[in-house]
Amino acid sequence: MLDHIFTYSGEICSLAAFGMWLWLAMRAFPGLDVLVARHEDDMGLGAAASKPAAAHHFGKLSRLAVSLTAIAVICTAVGYAIPD
């Protein structure tokens, strides 16, 4: 019983961590409209110089994702280590 609790809670945490990592990865890369605007500014085609994009700070979310990943690994390892 205890091994199932650790194993399944580790799997749930790993799915949540995977979702957070995917969300962070999608937010890290600029969209197509941003890339086109940067290209136009580089070529001098834009009407005015664009303002620098606000820097996104994902420090807290990254630490949370790392912590959730570590918890998932530990819980899953403990769940598999406990004999049935």
PDB file of N, CA, C and O in Angstrom, residues 6-72:
ATOM      1  N   PHE A   6       3.609   6.158  -2.767  1.00  0.00           N
ATOM      2  CA  PHE A   6       4.802   6.862  -3.224  1.00  0.00           C
ATOM      3  C   PHE A   6       4.925   6.823  -4.749  1.00  0.00           C
ATOM      4  O   PHE A   6       5.248   7.829  -5.374  1.00  0.00           O
ATOM      5  N   THR A   7       4.663   5.668  -5.336  1.00  0.00           N
ATOM      6  CA  THR A   7       4.816   5.533  -6.787  1.00  0.00           C
ATOM      7  C   THR A   7       3.842   6.435  -7.527  1.00  0.00           C
ATOM      8  O   THR A   7       4.231   7.182  -8.440  1.00  0.00           O
ATOM      9  N   TYR A   8       2.564   6.379  -7.155  1.00  0.00           N
ATOM     10  CA  TYR A   8       1.566   7.161  -7.880  1.00  0.00           C
ATOM     11  C   TYR A   8       1.671   8.651  -7.594  1.00  0.00           C
ATOM     12  O   TYR A   8       1.431   9.472  -8.477  1.00  0.00           O
ATOM     13  N   SER A   9       2.055   9.013  -6.371  1.00  0.00           N
ATOM     14  CA  SER A   9       2.252  10.445  -6.115  1.00  0.00           C
ATOM     15  C   SER A   9       3.466  10.963  -6.887  1.00  0.00           C
ATOM     16  O   SER A   9       3.468  12.099  -7.367  1.00  0.00           O
ATOM     17  N   GLY A  10       4.491  10.134  -7.035  1.00  0.00           N
ATOM     18  CA  GLY A  10       5.640  10.513  -7.856  1.00  0.00           C
ATOM     19  C   GLY A  10       5.276  10.670  -9.318  1.00  0.00           C
ATOM     20  O   GLY A  10       5.756  11.577  -9.995  1.00  0.00           O
ATOM     21  N   GLU A  11       4.407   9.797  -9.799  1.00  0.00           N
ATOM     22  CA  GLU A  11       3.976   9.902 -11.189  1.00  0.00           C
ATOM     23  C   GLU A  11       3.111  11.140 -11.422  1.00  0.00           C
ATOM     24  O   GLU A  11       3.233  11.805 -12.446  1.00  0.00           O
ATOM     25  N   ILE A  12       2.261  11.455 -10.464  1.00  0.00           N
ATOM     26  CA  ILE A  12       1.439  12.667 -10.579  1.00  0.00           C
ATOM     27  C   ILE A  12       2.322  13.912 -10.546  1.00  0.00           C
ATOM     28  O   ILE A  12       2.136  14.838 -11.341  1.00  0.00           O
ATOM     29  N   CYS A  13       3.295  13.920  -9.640  1.00  0.00           N
ATOM     30  CA  CYS A  13       4.223  15.064  -9.576  1.00  0.00           C
ATOM     31  C   CYS A  13       5.042  15.178 -10.853  1.00  0.00           C
ATOM     32  O   CYS A  13       5.327  16.284 -11.313  1.00  0.00           O
ATOM     33  N   SER A  14       5.420  14.040 -11.429  1.00  0.00           N
ATOM     34  CA  SER A  14       6.213  14.101 -12.661  1.00  0.00           C
ATOM     35  C   SER A  14       5.387  14.643 -13.820  1.00  0.00           C
ATOM     36  O   SER A  14       5.903  15.379 -14.657  1.00  0.00           O
ATOM     37  N   LEU A  15       4.100  14.303 -13.879  1.00  0.00           N
ATOM     38  CA  LEU A  15       3.248  14.872 -14.925  1.00  0.00           C
ATOM     39  C   LEU A  15       3.077  16.379 -14.744  1.00  0.00           C
ATOM     40  O   LEU A  15       3.089  17.136 -15.723  1.00  0.00           O
ATOM     41  N   ALA A  16       2.915  16.809 -13.493  1.00  0.00           N
ATOM     42  CA  ALA A  16       2.802  18.250 -13.236  1.00  0.00           C
ATOM     43  C   ALA A  16       4.103  18.972 -13.592  1.00  0.00           C
ATOM     44  O   ALA A  16       4.083  20.057 -14.185  1.00  0.00           O
ATOM     45  N   ALA A  17       5.239  18.376 -13.244  1.00  0.00           N
ATOM     46  CA  ALA A  17       6.531  18.975 -13.582  1.00  0.00           C
ATOM     47  C   ALA A  17       6.736  19.023 -15.089  1.00  0.00           C
ATOM     48  O   ALA A  17       7.244  20.015 -15.622  1.00  0.00           O
ATOM     49  N   PHE A  18       6.337  17.963 -15.783  1.00  0.00           N
ATOM     50  CA  PHE A  18       6.455  17.940 -17.241  1.00  0.00           C
ATOM     51  C   PHE A  18       5.626  19.054 -17.866  1.00  0.00           C
ATOM     52  O   PHE A  18       6.083  19.740 -18.790  1.00  0.00           O
ATOM     53  N   GLY A  19       4.421  19.257 -17.351  1.00  0.00           N
ATOM     54  CA  GLY A  19       3.580  20.346 -17.845  1.00  0.00           C
ATOM     55  C   GLY A  19       4.206  21.708 -17.599  1.00  0.00           C
ATOM     56  O   GLY A  19       4.156  22.590 -18.461  1.00  0.00           O
ATOM     57  N   MET A  20       4.816  21.886 -16.430  1.00  0.00           N
ATOM     58  CA  MET A  20       5.478  23.160 -16.136  1.00  0.00           C
ATOM     59  C   MET A  20       6.661  23.382 -17.059  1.00  0.00           C
ATOM     60  O   MET A  20       6.883  24.494 -17.538  1.00  0.00           O
ATOM     61  N   TRP A  21       7.454  22.329 -17.302  1.00  0.00           N
ATOM     62  CA  TRP A  21       8.605  22.474 -18.196  1.00  0.00           C
ATOM     63  C   TRP A  21       8.162  22.801 -19.612  1.00  0.00           C
ATOM     64  O   TRP A  21       8.794  23.620 -20.285  1.00  0.00           O
ATOM     65  N   LEU A  22       7.079  22.179 -20.068  1.00  0.00           N
ATOM     66  CA  LEU A  22       6.568  22.507 -21.399  1.00  0.00           C
ATOM     67  C   LEU A  22       6.102  23.954 -21.476  1.00  0.00           C
ATOM     68  O   LEU A  22       6.370  24.655 -22.456  1.00  0.00           O
ATOM     69  N   TRP A  23       5.388  24.410 -20.453  1.00  0.00           N
ATOM     70  CA  TRP A  23       4.910  25.789 -20.439  1.00  0.00           C
ATOM     71  C   TRP A  23       6.085  26.765 -20.425  1.00  0.00           C
ATOM     72  O   TRP A  23       6.082  27.763 -21.156  1.00  0.00           O
ATOM     73  N   LEU A  24       7.101  26.475 -19.607  1.00  0.00           N
ATOM     74  CA  LEU A  24       8.282  27.347 -19.567  1.00  0.00           C
ATOM     75  C   LEU A  24       9.009  27.346 -20.917  1.00  0.00           C
ATOM     76  O   LEU A  24       9.497  28.388 -21.357  1.00  0.00           O
ATOM     77  N   ALA A  25       9.083  26.201 -21.561  1.00  0.00           N
ATOM     78  CA  ALA A  25       9.758  26.129 -22.863  1.00  0.00           C
ATOM     79  C   ALA A  25       8.998  26.915 -23.928  1.00  0.00           C
ATOM     80  O   ALA A  25       9.601  27.597 -24.763  1.00  0.00           O
ATOM     81  N   MET A  26       7.677  26.831 -23.899  1.00  0.00           N
ATOM     82  CA  MET A  26       6.892  27.572 -24.892  1.00  0.00           C
ATOM     83  C   MET A  26       6.993  29.075 -24.666  1.00  0.00           C
ATOM     84  O   MET A  26       6.987  29.854 -25.617  1.00  0.00           O
ATOM     85  N   ARG A  27       7.084  29.512 -23.429  1.00  0.00           N
ATOM     86  CA  ARG A  27       7.179  30.936 -23.134  1.00  0.00           C
ATOM     87  C   ARG A  27       8.576  31.485 -23.383  1.00  0.00           C
ATOM     88  O   ARG A  27       8.754  32.696 -23.522  1.00  0.00           O
ATOM     89  N   ALA A  28       9.587  30.618 -23.468  1.00  0.00           N
ATOM     90  CA  ALA A  28      10.964  31.072 -23.629  1.00  0.00           C
ATOM     91  C   ALA A  28      11.273  31.512 -25.055  1.00  0.00           C
ATOM     92  O   ALA A  28      12.141  32.361 -25.267  1.00  0.00           O
ATOM     93  N   PHE A  29      10.576  30.945 -26.036  1.00  0.00           N
ATOM     94  CA  PHE A  29      10.854  31.264 -27.427  1.00  0.00           C
ATOM     95  C   PHE A  29       9.863  32.297 -27.946  1.00  0.00           C
ATOM     96  O   PHE A  29       8.673  32.208 -27.666  1.00  0.00           O
ATOM     97  N   PRO A  30      10.347  33.278 -28.718  1.00  0.00           N
ATOM     98  CA  PRO A  30       9.437  34.310 -29.230  1.00  0.00           C
ATOM     99  C   PRO A  30       8.527  33.764 -30.321  1.00  0.00           C
ATOM    100  O   PRO A  30       8.842  32.780 -30.991  1.00  0.00           O
ATOM    101  N   GLY A  31       7.415  34.436 -30.488  1.00  0.00           N
ATOM    102  CA  GLY A  31       6.463  34.042 -31.515  1.00  0.00           C
ATOM    103  C   GLY A  31       6.890  34.530 -32.888  1.00  0.00           C
ATOM    104  O   GLY A  31       7.865  35.282 -33.054  1.00  0.00           O
ATOM    105  N   LEU A  32       6.148  34.128 -33.896  1.00  0.00           N
ATOM    106  CA  LEU A  32       6.468  34.486 -35.276  1.00  0.00           C
ATOM    107  C   LEU A  32       6.342  35.987 -35.508  1.00  0.00           C
ATOM    108  O   LEU A  32       7.167  36.582 -36.206  1.00  0.00           O
ATOM    109  N   ASP A  33       5.350  36.626 -34.911  1.00  0.00           N
ATOM    110  CA  ASP A  33       5.179  38.063 -35.101  1.00  0.00           C
ATOM    111  C   ASP A  33       6.346  38.853 -34.500  1.00  0.00           C
ATOM    112  O   ASP A  33       6.778  39.856 -35.061  1.00  0.00           O
ATOM    113  N   VAL A  34       6.885  38.388 -33.402  1.00  0.00           N
ATOM    114  CA  VAL A  34       8.047  39.050 -32.799  1.00  0.00           C
ATOM    115  C   VAL A  34       9.276  38.870 -33.685  1.00  0.00           C
ATOM    116  O   VAL A  34      10.053  39.813 -33.880  1.00  0.00           O
ATOM    117  N   LEU A  35       9.440  37.684 -34.247  1.00  0.00           N
ATOM    118  CA  LEU A  35      10.580  37.445 -35.128  1.00  0.00           C
ATOM    119  C   LEU A  35      10.502  38.297 -36.391  1.00  0.00           C
ATOM    120  O   LEU A  35      11.512  38.841 -36.851  1.00  0.00           O
ATOM    121  N   VAL A  36       9.303  38.436 -36.962  1.00  0.00           N
ATOM    122  CA  VAL A  36       9.129  39.265 -38.159  1.00  0.00           C
ATOM    123  C   VAL A  36       9.409  40.727 -37.832  1.00  0.00           C
ATOM    124  O   VAL A  36      10.076  41.438 -38.598  1.00  0.00           O
ATOM    125  N   ALA A  37       8.927  41.203 -36.687  1.00  0.00           N
ATOM    126  CA  ALA A  37       9.171  42.599 -36.293  1.00  0.00           C
ATOM    127  C   ALA A  37      10.658  42.853 -36.080  1.00  0.00           C
ATOM    128  O   ALA A  37      11.180  43.901 -36.475  1.00  0.00           O
ATOM    129  N   ARG A  38      11.357  41.895 -35.486  1.00  0.00           N
ATOM    130  CA  ARG A  38      12.805  42.061 -35.293  1.00  0.00           C
ATOM    131  C   ARG A  38      13.520  42.103 -36.645  1.00  0.00           C
ATOM    132  O   ARG A  38      14.457  42.879 -36.826  1.00  0.00           O
ATOM    133  N   HIS A  39      13.096  41.267 -37.566  1.00  0.00           N
ATOM    134  CA  HIS A  39      13.718  41.245 -38.887  1.00  0.00           C
ATOM    135  C   HIS A  39      13.480  42.570 -39.615  1.00  0.00           C
ATOM    136  O   HIS A  39      14.386  43.105 -40.262  1.00  0.00           O
ATOM    137  N   GLU A  40      12.261  43.099 -39.536  1.00  0.00           N
ATOM    138  CA  GLU A  40      11.968  44.379 -40.173  1.00  0.00           C
ATOM    139  C   GLU A  40      12.789  45.498 -39.559  1.00  0.00           C
ATOM    140  O   GLU A  40      13.252  46.396 -40.257  1.00  0.00           O
ATOM    141  N   ASP A  41      12.975  45.470 -38.245  1.00  0.00           N
ATOM    142  CA  ASP A  41      13.785  46.490 -37.595  1.00  0.00           C
ATOM    143  C   ASP A  41      15.250  46.377 -38.015  1.00  0.00           C
ATOM    144  O   ASP A  41      15.933  47.381 -38.198  1.00  0.00           O
ATOM    145  N   ASP A  42      15.735  45.142 -38.158  1.00  0.00           N
ATOM    146  CA  ASP A  42      17.117  44.948 -38.587  1.00  0.00           C
ATOM    147  C   ASP A  42      17.336  45.426 -40.016  1.00  0.00           C
ATOM    148  O   ASP A  42      18.391  45.965 -40.349  1.00  0.00           O
ATOM    149  N   MET A  43      16.335  45.251 -40.848  1.00  0.00           N
ATOM    150  CA  MET A  43      16.449  45.652 -42.250  1.00  0.00           C
ATOM    151  C   MET A  43      16.124  47.132 -42.442  1.00  0.00           C
ATOM    152  O   MET A  43      16.285  47.654 -43.531  1.00  0.00           O
ATOM    153  N   GLY A  44      15.652  47.796 -41.416  1.00  0.00           N
ATOM    154  CA  GLY A  44      15.304  49.203 -41.533  1.00  0.00           C
ATOM    155  C   GLY A  44      13.966  49.421 -42.194  1.00  0.00           C
ATOM    156  O   GLY A  44      13.691  50.513 -42.694  1.00  0.00           O
ATOM    157  N   LEU A  45      13.095  48.423 -42.198  1.00  0.00           N
ATOM    158  CA  LEU A  45      11.805  48.544 -42.862  1.00  0.00           C
ATOM    159  C   LEU A  45      10.726  49.077 -41.927  1.00  0.00           C
ATOM    160  O   LEU A  45       9.688  49.530 -42.388  1.00  0.00           O
ATOM    161  N   GLY A  46      10.951  48.993 -40.642  1.00  0.00           N
ATOM    162  CA  GLY A  46       9.944  49.449 -39.686  1.00  0.00           C
ATOM    163  C   GLY A  46       9.858  50.961 -39.672  1.00  0.00           C
ATOM    164  O   GLY A  46      10.812  51.686 -39.971  1.00  0.00           O
ATOM    165  N   ALA A  47       8.703  51.480 -39.335  1.00  0.00           N
ATOM    166  CA  ALA A  47       8.502  52.930 -39.316  1.00  0.00           C
ATOM    167  C   ALA A  47       9.280  53.581 -38.183  1.00  0.00           C
ATOM    168  O   ALA A  47       9.819  54.653 -38.331  1.00  0.00           O
ATOM    169  N   ALA A  48       9.316  52.928 -37.057  1.00  0.00           N
ATOM    170  CA  ALA A  48      10.030  53.471 -35.902  1.00  0.00           C
ATOM    171  C   ALA A  48      10.736  52.330 -35.190  1.00  0.00           C
ATOM    172  O   ALA A  48      10.370  51.167 -35.324  1.00  0.00           O
ATOM    173  N   ALA A  49      11.736  52.705 -34.455  1.00  0.00           N
ATOM    174  CA  ALA A  49      12.468  51.681 -33.699  1.00  0.00           C
ATOM    175  C   ALA A  49      11.549  51.099 -32.633  1.00  0.00           C
ATOM    176  O   ALA A  49      10.844  51.829 -31.943  1.00  0.00           O
ATOM    177  N   SER A  50      11.570  49.800 -32.551  1.00  0.00           N
ATOM    178  CA  SER A  50      10.692  49.160 -31.581  1.00  0.00           C
ATOM    179  C   SER A  50      11.297  49.236 -30.186  1.00  0.00           C
ATOM    180  O   SER A  50      12.503  49.316 -30.017  1.00  0.00           O
ATOM    181  N   LYS A  51      10.415  49.197 -29.229  1.00  0.00           N
ATOM    182  CA  LYS A  51      10.860  49.211 -27.839  1.00  0.00           C
ATOM    183  C   LYS A  51      11.375  47.818 -27.488  1.00  0.00           C
ATOM    184  O   LYS A  51      10.867  46.821 -27.986  1.00  0.00           O
ATOM    185  N   PRO A  52      12.378  47.751 -26.645  1.00  0.00           N
ATOM    186  CA  PRO A  52      12.857  46.426 -26.250  1.00  0.00           C
ATOM    187  C   PRO A  52      11.772  45.673 -25.491  1.00  0.00           C
ATOM    188  O   PRO A  52      11.026  46.254 -24.703  1.00  0.00           O
ATOM    189  N   ALA A  53      11.693  44.409 -25.771  1.00  0.00           N
ATOM    190  CA  ALA A  53      10.670  43.583 -25.125  1.00  0.00           C
ATOM    191  C   ALA A  53      10.983  43.455 -23.640  1.00  0.00           C
ATOM    192  O   ALA A  53      12.141  43.403 -23.225  1.00  0.00           O
ATOM    193  N   ALA A  54       9.942  43.421 -22.862  1.00  0.00           N
ATOM    194  CA  ALA A  54      10.120  43.260 -21.423  1.00  0.00           C
ATOM    195  C   ALA A  54      10.673  41.865 -21.147  1.00  0.00           C
ATOM    196  O   ALA A  54      10.216  40.876 -21.700  1.00  0.00           O
ATOM    197  N   ALA A  55      11.678  41.827 -20.321  1.00  0.00           N
ATOM    198  CA  ALA A  55      12.305  40.549 -19.988  1.00  0.00           C
ATOM    199  C   ALA A  55      11.387  39.773 -19.054  1.00  0.00           C
ATOM    200  O   ALA A  55      10.870  40.305 -18.080  1.00  0.00           O
ATOM    201  N   HIS A  56      11.181  38.553 -19.417  1.00  0.00           N
ATOM    202  CA  HIS A  56      10.357  37.685 -18.573  1.00  0.00           C
ATOM    203  C   HIS A  56      11.276  36.969 -17.594  1.00  0.00           C
ATOM    204  O   HIS A  56      12.225  36.316 -17.995  1.00  0.00           O
ATOM    205  N   HIS A  57      10.959  37.101 -16.340  1.00  0.00           N
ATOM    206  CA  HIS A  57      11.752  36.438 -15.313  1.00  0.00           C
ATOM    207  C   HIS A  57      11.007  35.196 -14.861  1.00  0.00           C
ATOM    208  O   HIS A  57       9.960  35.275 -14.241  1.00  0.00           O
ATOM    209  N   PHE A  58      11.559  34.061 -15.207  1.00  0.00           N
ATOM    210  CA  PHE A  58      10.947  32.793 -14.848  1.00  0.00           C
ATOM    211  C   PHE A  58      11.735  32.103 -13.741  1.00  0.00           C
ATOM    212  O   PHE A  58      11.691  30.890 -13.626  1.00  0.00           O
ATOM    213  N   GLY A  59      12.446  32.871 -12.953  1.00  0.00           N
ATOM    214  CA  GLY A  59      13.288  32.276 -11.916  1.00  0.00           C
ATOM    215  C   GLY A  59      12.506  31.464 -10.908  1.00  0.00           C
ATOM    216  O   GLY A  59      12.873  30.334 -10.589  1.00  0.00           O
ATOM    217  N   LYS A  60      11.422  32.032 -10.390  1.00  0.00           N
ATOM    218  CA  LYS A  60      10.653  31.322  -9.377  1.00  0.00           C
ATOM    219  C   LYS A  60       9.968  30.098  -9.956  1.00  0.00           C
ATOM    220  O   LYS A  60       9.929  29.037  -9.333  1.00  0.00           O
ATOM    221  N   LEU A  61       9.432  30.230 -11.164  1.00  0.00           N
ATOM    222  CA  LEU A  61       8.775  29.083 -11.790  1.00  0.00           C
ATOM    223  C   LEU A  61       9.779  28.001 -12.156  1.00  0.00           C
ATOM    224  O   LEU A  61       9.471  26.809 -12.067  1.00  0.00           O
ATOM    225  N   SER A  62      10.970  28.389 -12.553  1.00  0.00           N
ATOM    226  CA  SER A  62      12.000  27.401 -12.871  1.00  0.00           C
ATOM    227  C   SER A  62      12.410  26.635 -11.620  1.00  0.00           C
ATOM    228  O   SER A  62      12.565  25.410 -11.656  1.00  0.00           O
ATOM    229  N   ARG A  63      12.586  27.358 -10.519  1.00  0.00           N
ATOM    230  CA  ARG A  63      12.929  26.687  -9.260  1.00  0.00           C
ATOM    231  C   ARG A  63      11.814  25.759  -8.813  1.00  0.00           C
ATOM    232  O   ARG A  63      12.065  24.663  -8.308  1.00  0.00           O
ATOM    233  N   LEU A  64      10.572  26.181  -9.011  1.00  0.00           N
ATOM    234  CA  LEU A  64       9.440  25.334  -8.653  1.00  0.00           C
ATOM    235  C   LEU A  64       9.402  24.081  -9.526  1.00  0.00           C
ATOM    236  O   LEU A  64       9.152  22.977  -9.026  1.00  0.00           O
ATOM    237  N   ALA A  65       9.677  24.221 -10.800  1.00  0.00           N
ATOM    238  CA  ALA A  65       9.700  23.068 -11.700  1.00  0.00           C
ATOM    239  C   ALA A  65      10.825  22.107 -11.333  1.00  0.00           C
ATOM    240  O   ALA A  65      10.632  20.883 -11.342  1.00  0.00           O
ATOM    241  N   VAL A  66      11.985  22.630 -10.987  1.00  0.00           N
ATOM    242  CA  VAL A  66      13.105  21.782 -10.574  1.00  0.00           C
ATOM    243  C   VAL A  66      12.764  21.059  -9.276  1.00  0.00           C
ATOM    244  O   VAL A  66      13.018  19.859  -9.129  1.00  0.00           O
ATOM    245  N   SER A  67      12.168  21.776  -8.336  1.00  0.00           N
ATOM    246  CA  SER A  67      11.793  21.159  -7.066  1.00  0.00           C
ATOM    247  C   SER A  67      10.747  20.073  -7.264  1.00  0.00           C
ATOM    248  O   SER A  67      10.830  18.993  -6.668  1.00  0.00           O
ATOM    249  N   LEU A  68       9.770  20.336  -8.094  1.00  0.00           N
ATOM    250  CA  LEU A  68       8.727  19.352  -8.370  1.00  0.00           C
ATOM    251  C   LEU A  68       9.300  18.130  -9.069  1.00  0.00           C
ATOM    252  O   LEU A  68       8.898  16.996  -8.785  1.00  0.00           O
ATOM    253  N   THR A  69      10.267  18.326  -9.939  1.00  0.00           N
ATOM    254  CA  THR A  69      10.927  17.209 -10.607  1.00  0.00           C
ATOM    255  C   THR A  69      11.709  16.370  -9.597  1.00  0.00           C
ATOM    256  O   THR A  69      11.661  15.137  -9.630  1.00  0.00           O
ATOM    257  N   ALA A  70      12.419  17.032  -8.686  1.00  0.00           N
ATOM    258  CA  ALA A  70      13.180  16.306  -7.667  1.00  0.00           C
ATOM    259  C   ALA A  70      12.247  15.515  -6.743  1.00  0.00           C
ATOM    260  O   ALA A  70      12.533  14.361  -6.402  1.00  0.00           O
ATOM    261  N   ILE A  71      11.137  16.112  -6.361  1.00  0.00           N
ATOM    262  CA  ILE A  71      10.165  15.410  -5.511  1.00  0.00           C
ATOM    263  C   ILE A  71       9.603  14.198  -6.241  1.00  0.00           C
ATOM    264  O   ILE A  71       9.440  13.118  -5.657  1.00  0.00           O
ATOM    265  N   ALA A  72       9.313  14.363  -7.524  1.00  0.00           N
ATOM    266  CA  ALA A  72       8.782  13.247  -8.318  1.00  0.00           C
ATOM    267  C   ALA A  72       9.787  12.104  -8.402  1.00  0.00           C
ATOM    268  O   ALA A  72       9.417  10.934  -8.255  1.00  0.00           O
TER     269      ALA A  72
END
